[in-house]
mmCIF file of C-alpha atoms and ligand atoms in Angstrom:
data_model
loop_
_atom_site.group_PDB
_atom_site.id
_atom_site.type_symbol
_atom_site.label_atom_id
_atom_site.label_comp_id
_atom_site.label_asym_id
_atom_site.label_seq_id
_atom_site.Cartn_x
_atom_site.Cartn_y
_atom_site.Cartn_z
ATOM 1 C CA MET J 533 53.311 76.373 33.269
ATOM 2 C CA LYS J 534 55.888 74.482 35.279
ATOM 3 C CA ARG J 535 55.898 70.790 33.804
ATOM 4 C CA PRO J 536 55.372 68.018 34.384
ATOM 5 C CA ILE J 537 52.635 68.277 36.672
ATOM 6 C CA ALA J 538 50.809 65.159 35.996
ATOM 7 C CA GLU J 539 51.754 61.535 34.706
ATOM 8 C CA LEU J 540 49.974 58.680 33.174
ATOM 9 C CA TRP J 541 50.113 55.651 35.455
ATOM 10 C CA GLY J 542 49.156 52.254 34.247
ATOM 11 C CA THR J 543 47.145 51.393 31.003
ATOM 12 C CA GLY J 544 44.321 48.879 29.902
ATOM 13 C CA ARG J 545 42.266 47.997 27.002
ATOM 14 C CA TYR J 546 39.536 45.874 25.918
ATOM 15 C CA THR J 547 38.846 45.011 22.213
ATOM 16 C CA PRO J 548 35.524 42.934 21.385
ATOM 17 C CA LYS J 549 36.007 39.233 20.514
ATOM 18 C CA ARG J 550 34.425 39.484 17.031
ATOM 19 C CA VAL J 551 36.914 40.134 14.306
ATOM 20 C CA MET J 552 35.427 41.346 11.080
ATOM 21 C CA THR J 553 37.517 41.193 7.863
ATOM 22 C CA ASN J 554 37.433 43.230 4.766
ATOM 23 C CA ASP J 555 36.173 40.360 2.713
ATOM 24 C CA GLU J 556 33.146 40.090 4.957
ATOM 25 C CA PHE J 557 32.345 43.738 3.876
ATOM 26 C CA SER J 558 32.712 42.908 0.339
ATOM 27 C CA LYS J 559 29.729 40.322 0.705
ATOM 28 C CA ILE J 560 27.337 42.977 1.911
ATOM 29 C CA LEU J 561 28.652 46.142 0.283
ATOM 30 C CA ASP J 562 30.004 47.273 -3.288
ATOM 31 C CA THR J 563 33.616 47.032 -1.828
ATOM 32 C CA SER J 564 36.687 45.023 -1.819
ATOM 33 C CA ASP J 565 39.625 43.975 0.507
ATOM 34 C CA GLN J 566 41.968 45.656 -1.908
ATOM 35 C CA TRP J 567 40.268 49.113 -2.150
ATOM 36 C CA ILE J 568 39.814 49.202 1.591
ATOM 37 C CA ARG J 569 43.449 48.091 2.259
ATOM 38 C CA GLU J 570 44.893 50.291 -0.396
ATOM 39 C CA ARG J 571 42.886 53.526 0.708
ATOM 40 C CA THR J 572 42.906 53.156 4.426
ATOM 41 C CA GLY J 573 45.431 50.458 5.537
ATOM 42 C CA ILE J 574 42.520 48.717 7.227
ATOM 43 C CA ARG J 575 42.436 44.611 7.164
ATOM 44 C CA GLU J 576 40.037 44.016 9.774
ATOM 45 C CA ARG J 577 38.139 45.630 12.823
ATOM 46 C CA ARG J 578 36.479 44.563 16.098
ATOM 47 C CA VAL J 579 32.633 44.657 16.280
ATOM 48 C CA ALA J 580 31.130 44.666 19.792
ATOM 49 C CA GLY J 581 28.253 42.045 20.207
ATOM 50 C CA PRO J 582 25.107 42.870 22.161
ATOM 51 C CA ASP J 583 27.015 41.837 25.524
ATOM 52 C CA GLU J 584 29.843 44.110 24.924
ATOM 53 C CA SER J 585 28.243 47.602 25.455
ATOM 54 C CA ASN J 586 30.311 50.686 25.771
ATOM 55 C CA ALA J 587 30.042 50.544 29.689
ATOM 56 C CA CYS J 588 31.431 46.657 29.645
ATOM 57 C CA MET J 589 34.097 47.707 27.434
ATOM 58 C CA ALA J 590 35.029 50.721 29.486
ATOM 59 C CA LYS J 591 34.851 48.585 32.564
ATOM 60 C CA ALA J 592 37.352 45.918 31.326
ATOM 61 C CA ALA J 593 39.690 48.497 30.174
ATOM 62 C CA ALA J 594 39.336 50.308 33.523
ATOM 63 C CA GLU J 595 40.199 47.124 35.547
ATOM 64 C CA GLN J 596 43.229 46.612 33.763
ATOM 65 C CA VAL J 597 44.445 49.961 34.947
ATOM 66 C CA LEU J 598 43.401 49.314 38.468
ATOM 67 C CA GLN J 599 45.216 46.113 38.551
ATOM 68 C CA ASP J 600 48.468 47.631 37.024
ATOM 69 C CA THR J 601 48.570 50.422 39.537
ATOM 70 C CA GLY J 602 47.109 48.660 42.692
ATOM 71 C CA ILE J 603 44.738 51.708 43.089
ATOM 72 C CA THR J 604 41.141 50.670 44.182
ATOM 73 C CA PRO J 605 38.095 52.200 42.739
ATOM 74 C CA LEU J 606 37.508 53.771 46.166
ATOM 75 C CA ASP J 607 40.882 55.606 45.725
ATOM 76 C CA LEU J 608 39.540 57.388 42.558
ATOM 77 C CA ASP J 609 38.691 61.053 42.896
ATOM 78 C CA ALA J 610 37.437 61.480 39.366
ATOM 79 C CA LEU J 611 36.420 59.495 36.161
ATOM 80 C CA VAL J 612 36.432 60.969 32.723
ATOM 81 C CA VAL J 613 35.099 58.994 29.778
ATOM 82 C CA ALA J 614 35.761 60.287 26.206
ATOM 83 C CA THR J 615 33.130 58.762 23.883
ATOM 84 C CA CYS J 616 30.834 59.701 20.950
ATOM 85 C CA SER J 617 29.083 56.626 20.982
ATOM 86 C CA PRO J 618 27.693 56.139 24.611
ATOM 87 C CA ASP J 619 25.153 53.598 25.473
ATOM 88 C CA ARG J 620 22.569 56.157 26.143
ATOM 89 C CA LEU J 621 22.435 60.188 25.985
ATOM 90 C CA LEU J 622 21.535 60.550 29.591
ATOM 91 C CA PRO J 623 23.161 60.118 32.052
ATOM 92 C CA SER J 624 26.830 60.220 30.971
ATOM 93 C CA GLN J 625 28.796 57.019 30.322
ATOM 94 C CA ALA J 626 31.029 57.989 33.002
ATOM 95 C CA CYS J 627 28.215 57.633 35.410
ATOM 96 C CA ASP J 628 27.528 54.162 34.383
ATOM 97 C CA LEU J 629 31.087 53.164 34.680
ATOM 98 C CA GLN J 630 31.264 54.769 38.174
ATOM 99 C CA ALA J 631 28.565 52.535 39.241
ATOM 100 C CA LEU J 632 29.877 49.269 37.440
ATOM 101 C CA ILE J 633 33.255 49.532 39.329
ATOM 102 C CA GLY J 634 31.975 51.397 42.539
ATOM 103 C CA ALA J 635 34.134 54.229 42.356
ATOM 104 C CA LYS J 636 32.055 55.797 45.175
ATOM 105 C CA HIS J 637 34.141 59.163 45.969
ATOM 106 C CA ALA J 638 34.881 59.974 42.411
ATOM 107 C CA ALA J 639 33.112 62.793 40.127
ATOM 108 C CA ALA J 640 32.211 61.277 36.872
ATOM 109 C CA PHE J 641 31.669 63.025 33.464
ATOM 110 C CA ASP J 642 32.012 62.659 29.789
ATOM 111 C CA VAL J 643 34.187 64.470 27.320
ATOM 112 C CA GLN J 644 32.729 64.589 23.659
ATOM 113 C CA ALA J 645 35.596 65.510 21.163
ATOM 114 C CA ALA J 646 35.141 62.495 18.778
ATOM 115 C CA CYS J 647 38.369 60.780 17.935
ATOM 116 C CA THR J 648 40.295 63.492 19.853
ATOM 117 C CA GLY J 649 38.463 62.736 23.064
ATOM 118 C CA PHE J 650 41.212 60.715 24.788
ATOM 119 C CA LEU J 651 43.619 63.498 24.523
ATOM 120 C CA TYR J 652 41.034 66.059 25.531
ATOM 121 C CA ALA J 653 40.340 64.004 28.502
ATOM 122 C CA LEU J 654 43.909 63.627 29.589
ATOM 123 C CA ASN J 655 44.013 67.366 29.564
ATOM 124 C CA VAL J 656 41.049 67.794 31.761
ATOM 125 C CA ALA J 657 42.534 65.211 33.928
ATOM 126 C CA GLU J 658 45.880 67.115 34.339
ATOM 127 C CA GLY J 659 44.036 70.228 35.092
ATOM 128 C CA LEU J 660 42.134 68.317 37.933
ATOM 129 C CA VAL J 661 45.257 67.119 39.299
ATOM 130 C CA ALA J 662 47.086 70.497 38.947
ATOM 131 C CA SER J 663 44.315 72.251 40.862
ATOM 132 C CA GLU J 664 44.579 69.831 43.618
ATOM 133 C CA GLN J 665 40.933 68.761 43.119
ATOM 134 C CA ALA J 666 41.757 65.092 42.384
ATOM 135 C CA GLU J 667 44.821 62.806 43.360
ATOM 136 C CA HIS J 668 43.706 60.140 41.027
ATOM 137 C CA VAL J 669 41.940 60.588 37.887
ATOM 138 C CA LEU J 670 40.722 57.387 35.637
ATOM 139 C CA VAL J 671 40.734 58.396 32.004
ATOM 140 C CA VAL J 672 38.804 55.766 29.687
ATOM 141 C CA ALA J 673 38.164 56.094 26.136
ATOM 142 C CA SER J 674 35.281 53.799 24.952
ATOM 143 C CA GLU J 675 33.623 53.505 21.610
ATOM 144 C CA LYS J 676 30.779 51.323 19.972
ATOM 145 C CA LEU J 677 30.981 53.078 16.713
ATOM 146 C CA THR J 678 29.465 50.091 14.820
ATOM 147 C CA SER J 679 26.080 51.103 16.400
ATOM 148 C CA ILE J 680 25.958 54.546 15.131
ATOM 149 C CA MET J 681 27.400 53.931 11.680
ATOM 150 C CA ASP J 682 25.580 53.267 8.453
ATOM 151 C CA TRP J 683 26.108 49.704 7.438
ATOM 152 C CA SER J 684 24.598 50.306 4.017
ATOM 153 C CA ASP J 685 27.203 53.155 3.397
ATOM 154 C CA ARG J 686 30.442 51.719 1.964
ATOM 155 C CA THR J 687 32.177 55.256 2.298
ATOM 156 C CA THR J 688 31.785 55.022 6.002
ATOM 157 C CA ALA J 689 31.165 51.524 7.259
ATOM 158 C CA VAL J 690 34.424 50.071 6.361
ATOM 159 C CA LEU J 691 36.349 52.484 8.527
ATOM 160 C CA PHE J 692 35.234 51.979 11.993
ATOM 161 C CA GLY J 693 35.523 49.560 14.760
ATOM 162 C CA ASP J 694 34.882 49.198 18.456
ATOM 163 C CA GLY J 695 36.979 49.097 21.678
ATOM 164 C CA ALA J 696 38.167 50.819 24.956
ATOM 165 C CA GLY J 697 41.499 52.086 26.357
ATOM 166 C CA ALA J 698 42.270 53.579 29.755
ATOM 167 C CA THR J 699 45.056 55.125 31.878
ATOM 168 C CA LEU J 700 45.346 56.870 35.269
ATOM 169 C CA VAL J 701 46.439 60.424 35.614
ATOM 170 C CA ARG J 702 48.356 61.311 38.928
ATOM 171 C CA LYS J 703 50.604 63.812 40.355
ATOM 172 C CA SER J 704 54.072 63.562 38.430
ATOM 173 C CA THR J 705 56.714 61.282 40.176
ATOM 174 C CA ASP J 706 60.550 61.547 39.209
ATOM 175 C CA GLY J 707 60.151 64.045 36.454
ATOM 176 C CA ARG J 708 57.835 61.853 34.490
ATOM 177 C CA GLY J 709 54.624 62.967 32.935
ATOM 178 C CA MET J 710 53.069 65.484 30.578
ATOM 179 C CA LEU J 711 55.736 67.797 29.089
ATOM 180 C CA SER J 712 53.363 69.778 26.745
ATOM 181 C CA SER J 713 49.860 69.677 25.293
ATOM 182 C CA TYR J 714 47.809 71.291 22.715
ATOM 183 C CA MET J 715 44.123 71.593 21.986
ATOM 184 C CA ARG J 716 42.218 73.222 19.056
ATOM 185 C CA SER J 717 38.930 73.245 17.456
ATOM 186 C CA ASP J 718 37.010 74.422 14.262
ATOM 187 C CA GLY J 719 33.137 74.192 14.770
ATOM 188 C CA THR J 720 32.529 75.894 11.365
ATOM 189 C CA LEU J 721 33.492 72.708 9.675
ATOM 190 C CA ALA J 722 31.271 70.452 11.929
ATOM 191 C CA GLU J 723 28.892 69.404 8.977
ATOM 192 C CA LEU J 724 31.920 67.601 7.061
ATOM 193 C CA LEU J 725 31.674 64.724 9.827
ATOM 194 C CA TYR J 726 28.512 64.483 11.962
ATOM 195 C CA ARG J 727 25.486 62.623 12.884
ATOM 196 C CA PRO J 728 22.720 64.908 11.828
ATOM 197 C CA GLY J 729 19.661 63.534 13.652
ATOM 198 C CA GLY J 730 18.469 62.171 17.065
ATOM 199 C CA GLY J 731 19.608 65.016 19.118
ATOM 200 C CA ALA J 732 17.333 67.948 20.282
ATOM 201 C CA ALA J 733 17.461 69.752 17.116
ATOM 202 C CA HIS J 734 16.151 66.766 15.306
ATOM 203 C CA PRO J 735 14.554 64.439 17.732
ATOM 204 C CA PRO J 736 14.009 60.767 16.982
ATOM 205 C CA SER J 737 11.365 60.138 14.185
ATOM 206 C CA GLU J 738 10.436 57.373 11.610
ATOM 207 C CA GLU J 739 11.716 59.977 8.981
ATOM 208 C CA LEU J 740 15.212 60.282 10.508
ATOM 209 C CA LEU J 741 15.386 56.451 10.561
ATOM 210 C CA LYS J 742 14.268 56.238 6.723
ATOM 211 C CA ASP J 743 16.895 58.705 5.697
ATOM 212 C CA HIS J 744 19.695 57.499 7.986
ATOM 213 C CA SER J 745 20.231 60.610 9.771
ATOM 214 C CA TYR J 746 20.994 58.807 13.042
ATOM 215 C CA TYR J 747 24.376 57.666 11.515
ATOM 216 C CA ILE J 748 27.696 59.072 10.992
ATOM 217 C CA HIS J 749 27.981 61.171 7.881
ATOM 218 C CA MET J 750 31.257 62.156 6.306
ATOM 219 C CA ALA J 751 32.794 63.967 3.574
ATOM 220 C CA GLY J 752 35.780 61.790 3.351
ATOM 221 C CA ARG J 753 38.048 63.685 1.169
ATOM 222 C CA GLU J 754 37.575 66.978 2.924
ATOM 223 C CA VAL J 755 37.999 65.197 6.304
ATOM 224 C CA PHE J 756 41.348 63.623 4.923
ATOM 225 C CA LYS J 757 42.760 66.965 3.934
ATOM 226 C CA ALA J 758 41.839 68.597 7.382
ATOM 227 C CA ALA J 759 43.065 65.590 9.196
ATOM 228 C CA VAL J 760 46.523 65.715 7.749
ATOM 229 C CA LEU J 761 46.972 69.616 8.140
ATOM 230 C CA SER J 762 45.574 69.303 11.911
ATOM 231 C CA MET J 763 47.647 66.516 12.944
ATOM 232 C CA ALA J 764 50.779 68.250 11.514
ATOM 233 C CA ASP J 765 49.760 71.488 13.360
ATOM 234 C CA ALA J 766 49.375 69.437 16.543
ATOM 235 C CA CYS J 767 52.800 67.724 16.365
ATOM 236 C CA ASP J 768 54.532 71.129 15.592
ATOM 237 C CA LYS J 769 52.938 72.678 18.701
ATOM 238 C CA ALA J 770 53.432 69.780 21.037
ATOM 239 C CA LEU J 771 57.192 69.624 20.097
ATOM 240 C CA GLU J 772 57.409 73.592 20.317
ATOM 241 C CA ARG J 773 55.642 73.705 23.668
ATOM 242 C CA ALA J 774 58.110 70.881 25.038
ATOM 243 C CA GLY J 775 61.089 72.644 23.555
ATOM 244 C CA LEU J 776 61.945 69.391 21.865
ATOM 245 C CA SER J 777 62.634 68.530 18.280
ATOM 246 C CA ALA J 778 61.406 65.433 16.320
ATOM 247 C CA GLY J 779 64.598 63.644 17.011
ATOM 248 C CA ASP J 780 63.857 63.609 20.815
ATOM 249 C CA ILE J 781 60.821 61.531 20.141
ATOM 250 C CA ASP J 782 61.214 57.926 20.789
ATOM 251 C CA LEU J 783 57.543 56.980 19.679
ATOM 252 C CA LEU J 784 54.667 58.595 17.899
ATOM 253 C CA ILE J 785 51.238 57.270 18.559
ATOM 254 C CA PRO J 786 48.884 59.058 16.403
ATOM 255 C CA HIS J 787 45.071 58.568 16.144
ATOM 256 C CA GLN J 788 44.579 55.616 13.968
ATOM 257 C CA ALA J 789 42.083 56.304 11.084
ATOM 258 C CA ASN J 790 44.026 55.894 7.710
ATOM 259 C CA ILE J 791 47.622 54.929 7.191
ATOM 260 C CA ARG J 792 47.969 57.456 4.589
ATOM 261 C CA ILE J 793 47.087 60.319 7.402
ATOM 262 C CA ILE J 794 49.496 58.618 9.733
ATOM 263 C CA GLU J 795 52.311 58.509 7.176
ATOM 264 C CA ALA J 796 51.729 62.084 6.256
ATOM 265 C CA THR J 797 51.762 63.144 9.747
ATOM 266 C CA ALA J 798 55.034 61.335 10.627
ATOM 267 C CA LYS J 799 56.718 62.743 7.488
ATOM 268 C CA HIS J 800 55.680 66.373 8.566
ATOM 269 C CA ALA J 801 56.632 65.768 11.968
ATOM 270 C CA GLY J 802 59.986 64.388 10.944
ATOM 271 C CA VAL J 803 59.528 60.949 12.798
ATOM 272 C CA PRO J 804 60.516 57.919 10.962
ATOM 273 C CA MET J 805 57.794 55.170 10.383
ATOM 274 C CA ASP J 806 59.929 52.807 12.449
ATOM 275 C CA LYS J 807 59.076 55.172 15.540
ATOM 276 C CA VAL J 808 55.412 55.203 14.844
ATOM 277 C CA TYR J 809 52.761 52.759 16.502
ATOM 278 C CA VAL J 810 50.363 51.570 13.871
ATOM 279 C CA ASN J 811 47.528 49.345 14.651
ATOM 280 C CA VAL J 812 44.832 50.635 12.107
ATOM 281 C CA ASP J 813 45.216 47.691 10.192
ATOM 282 C CA ARG J 814 43.800 45.423 12.986
ATOM 283 C CA TYR J 815 41.264 47.809 14.463
ATOM 284 C CA GLY J 816 39.998 50.164 12.099
ATOM 285 C CA ASN J 817 39.180 53.754 13.477
ATOM 286 C CA THR J 818 37.983 53.514 17.056
ATOM 287 C CA SER J 819 37.519 57.201 17.381
ATOM 288 C CA ALA J 820 38.502 58.243 21.024
ATOM 289 C CA ALA J 821 39.571 54.858 22.023
ATOM 290 C CA SER J 822 42.165 54.561 19.094
ATOM 291 C CA VAL J 823 45.178 56.265 20.718
ATOM 292 C CA ALA J 824 44.136 54.718 24.248
ATOM 293 C CA ILE J 825 44.138 51.200 22.653
ATOM 294 C CA ALA J 826 47.575 51.827 20.883
ATOM 295 C CA LEU J 827 49.097 53.279 24.237
ATOM 296 C CA ASP J 828 48.196 50.134 25.971
ATOM 297 C CA GLU J 829 49.502 47.709 23.289
ATOM 298 C CA ALA J 830 52.760 49.917 22.899
ATOM 299 C CA VAL J 831 53.416 49.491 26.733
ATOM 300 C CA ARG J 832 52.547 45.756 26.878
ATOM 301 C CA CYS J 833 54.526 44.757 23.857
ATOM 302 C CA GLY J 834 57.503 46.856 25.185
ATOM 303 C CA ARG J 835 57.464 49.290 22.320
ATOM 304 C CA LEU J 836 56.947 51.990 24.940
ATOM 305 C CA LYS J 837 59.473 51.778 27.631
ATOM 306 C CA PRO J 838 60.294 53.913 31.015
ATOM 307 C CA GLY J 839 62.337 56.953 30.062
ATOM 308 C CA MET J 840 61.052 57.282 26.621
ATOM 309 C CA LYS J 841 59.543 60.427 25.118
ATOM 310 C CA VAL J 842 56.324 59.621 23.444
ATOM 311 C CA MET J 843 54.080 62.107 21.368
ATOM 312 C CA PHE J 844 50.260 61.478 20.840
ATOM 313 C CA CYS J 845 48.193 63.334 18.204
ATOM 314 C CA ALA J 846 44.628 63.175 17.265
ATOM 315 C CA PHE J 847 41.990 64.553 14.871
ATOM 316 C CA GLY J 848 38.343 64.048 14.827
ATOM 317 C CA ALA J 849 34.882 65.456 14.275
ATOM 318 C CA GLY J 850 34.099 68.912 15.461
ATOM 319 C CA PHE J 851 36.616 69.546 13.932
ATOM 320 C CA THR J 852 38.845 68.952 16.874
ATOM 321 C CA TRP J 853 42.655 68.235 17.154
ATOM 322 C CA ALA J 854 45.112 67.910 19.878
ATOM 323 C CA SER J 855 48.473 66.588 20.947
ATOM 324 C CA LEU J 856 50.596 65.645 23.806
ATOM 325 C CA VAL J 857 54.416 64.948 24.711
ATOM 326 C CA VAL J 858 54.952 62.630 27.614
ATOM 327 C CA GLN J 859 58.033 61.530 29.351
ATOM 328 C CA TRP J 860 57.164 57.877 29.872
HETATM 329 N N1 ACO Y 375 34.841 50.778 -1.691
HETATM 330 C C1 ACO Y 375 35.014 50.871 -2.894
HETATM 331 N N2 ACO Y 375 34.994 52.206 -3.271
HETATM 332 C C2 ACO Y 375 34.581 53.112 -2.395
HETATM 333 C C3 ACO Y 375 34.594 52.967 -1.102
HETATM 334 C C4 ACO Y 375 34.779 51.560 -0.703
HETATM 335 N N3 ACO Y 375 34.531 51.354 0.696
HETATM 336 N N4 ACO Y 375 34.595 54.092 -0.402
HETATM 337 C C5 ACO Y 375 34.316 55.107 -1.489
HETATM 338 N N5 ACO Y 375 34.651 54.320 -2.690
HETATM 339 C C6 ACO Y 375 34.599 55.198 -3.861
HETATM 340 C C7 ACO Y 375 33.934 56.442 -3.864
HETATM 341 O O1 ACO Y 375 32.626 56.354 -4.048
HETATM 342 C C8 ACO Y 375 34.721 57.100 -5.139
HETATM 343 O O2 ACO Y 375 33.987 56.806 -6.224
HETATM 344 P P1 ACO Y 375 33.827 57.722 -7.465
HETATM 345 O O3 ACO Y 375 35.281 58.290 -7.894
HETATM 346 O O4 ACO Y 375 33.341 56.858 -8.559
HETATM 347 O O5 ACO Y 375 32.999 58.743 -6.982
HETATM 348 C C9 ACO Y 375 35.979 56.626 -5.016
HETATM 349 O O6 ACO Y 375 35.950 55.430 -4.062
HETATM 350 C C10 ACO Y 375 36.943 57.461 -4.239
HETATM 351 O O7 ACO Y 375 36.330 58.082 -3.226
HETATM 352 P P2 ACO Y 375 37.072 59.187 -2.153
HETATM 353 O O8 ACO Y 375 36.342 59.476 -1.002
HETATM 354 O O9 ACO Y 375 37.837 60.096 -3.040
HETATM 355 O O10 ACO Y 375 38.316 58.138 -1.713
HETATM 356 P P3 ACO Y 375 39.691 58.417 -0.939
HETATM 357 O O11 ACO Y 375 40.879 58.133 -1.471
HETATM 358 O O12 ACO Y 375 39.519 60.096 -0.204
HETATM 359 O O13 ACO Y 375 39.277 57.684 0.581
HETATM 360 C C11 ACO Y 375 38.411 57.726 2.929
HETATM 361 C C12 ACO Y 375 38.115 57.583 1.429
HETATM 362 C C13 ACO Y 375 39.203 56.461 3.265
HETATM 363 C C14 ACO Y 375 37.240 57.791 3.471
HETATM 364 C C15 ACO Y 375 39.431 58.798 3.028
HETATM 365 O O14 ACO Y 375 38.972 59.992 2.454
HETATM 366 C C16 ACO Y 375 39.620 59.101 4.647
HETATM 367 O O15 ACO Y 375 40.506 58.205 5.184
HETATM 368 N N6 ACO Y 375 39.194 60.296 4.948
HETATM 369 C C17 ACO Y 375 39.351 60.549 6.504
HETATM 370 C C18 ACO Y 375 38.625 59.699 7.448
HETATM 371 C C19 ACO Y 375 39.021 60.364 8.816
HETATM 372 O O16 ACO Y 375 40.281 60.509 9.188
HETATM 373 N N7 ACO Y 375 38.186 60.506 9.724
HETATM 374 C C20 ACO Y 375 38.778 60.930 11.061
HETATM 375 C C21 ACO Y 375 37.795 61.298 12.016
HETATM 376 S S1 ACO Y 375 36.627 60.088 12.200
HETATM 377 C C22 ACO Y 375 35.705 60.682 13.736
HETATM 378 O O17 ACO Y 375 35.833 61.711 14.196
HETATM 379 C C23 ACO Y 375 34.539 59.834 14.124
#
């Protein structure tokens, strides 16, 4: 494939107002700030309030992109939302967002690839642009994970947070854009990280509420190992497909789940930590929104500048994993 076909244009994010520290968790669970910081790198996370729905956060992030680019909602041809914590299961989160911003000419649909969702959605958007089905694709990743996590389970509750990030995908200009991409999955390992109940197989019932089946269940140690291997694979493949080496990468923006996973990924990829964007300490794991929020922060604080090469990689439930190299 001749690249770059599509570029990322403009960024945005929204993070909830409420900051929850590790110490607050230690008051409701058998845990400590020290344990959480040492094992995960997380110091605090954002928790969305009742007035901060998935749709509201997605809208706020989307509006920043529109402001950044000067594009109006009527210019949008497609709207892709990456999420695993939608406000409701039917219709899609993207349709809610379409209505909220008045994107009257846009197709709208969700991509569900858990923490890898933003990178999957960017790939889908590139395909829409490449096939000339769309000129402007708004890609939003928005999560309200605190509504689907088990607040009584210390092994998962301390890890997650809420927020949204967004960008616009359009035809490449001046050689900028997506130089390579890679996506993979392994559904045989689904039950290491999943929500057992509440879907068509196990519809809502009192029993499901009692046994906490609605919430995220995770075999942390196994997921950790798979995340390290998969993110390493993702970085290797994105570099190989772009015909680049680690030394060509100016900034690595990995999924923010755990500082130890981030450090292992950077080490494997050969990217020094001073070229790695890290915000897991402030937001925890915001699933699909994680890379999108980090991207917007990196742009707005000047870490990611025009002309730089940035590599994204992510891993999540499914399992799914993906990577992308972009000429910014
Ligand atoms: N506070 C105190 N102790 C805890 C806590 C806590 N919050 N959580 C677990 N422990 C205990 C365990 O019960 C265990 O105790 P035991 O030895 O008496 O049984 C001990 O700490 C060690 O537990 P481990 O699970 O082995 O701890 P580990 O070092 O693996 O860290 C963690 C756990 C942080 C979850 C890590 O495994 C991890 O980050 N896994 C990957 C998560 C991830 O990347 N998810 C990505 C995808 S998320 C998505 O797609 C939505």
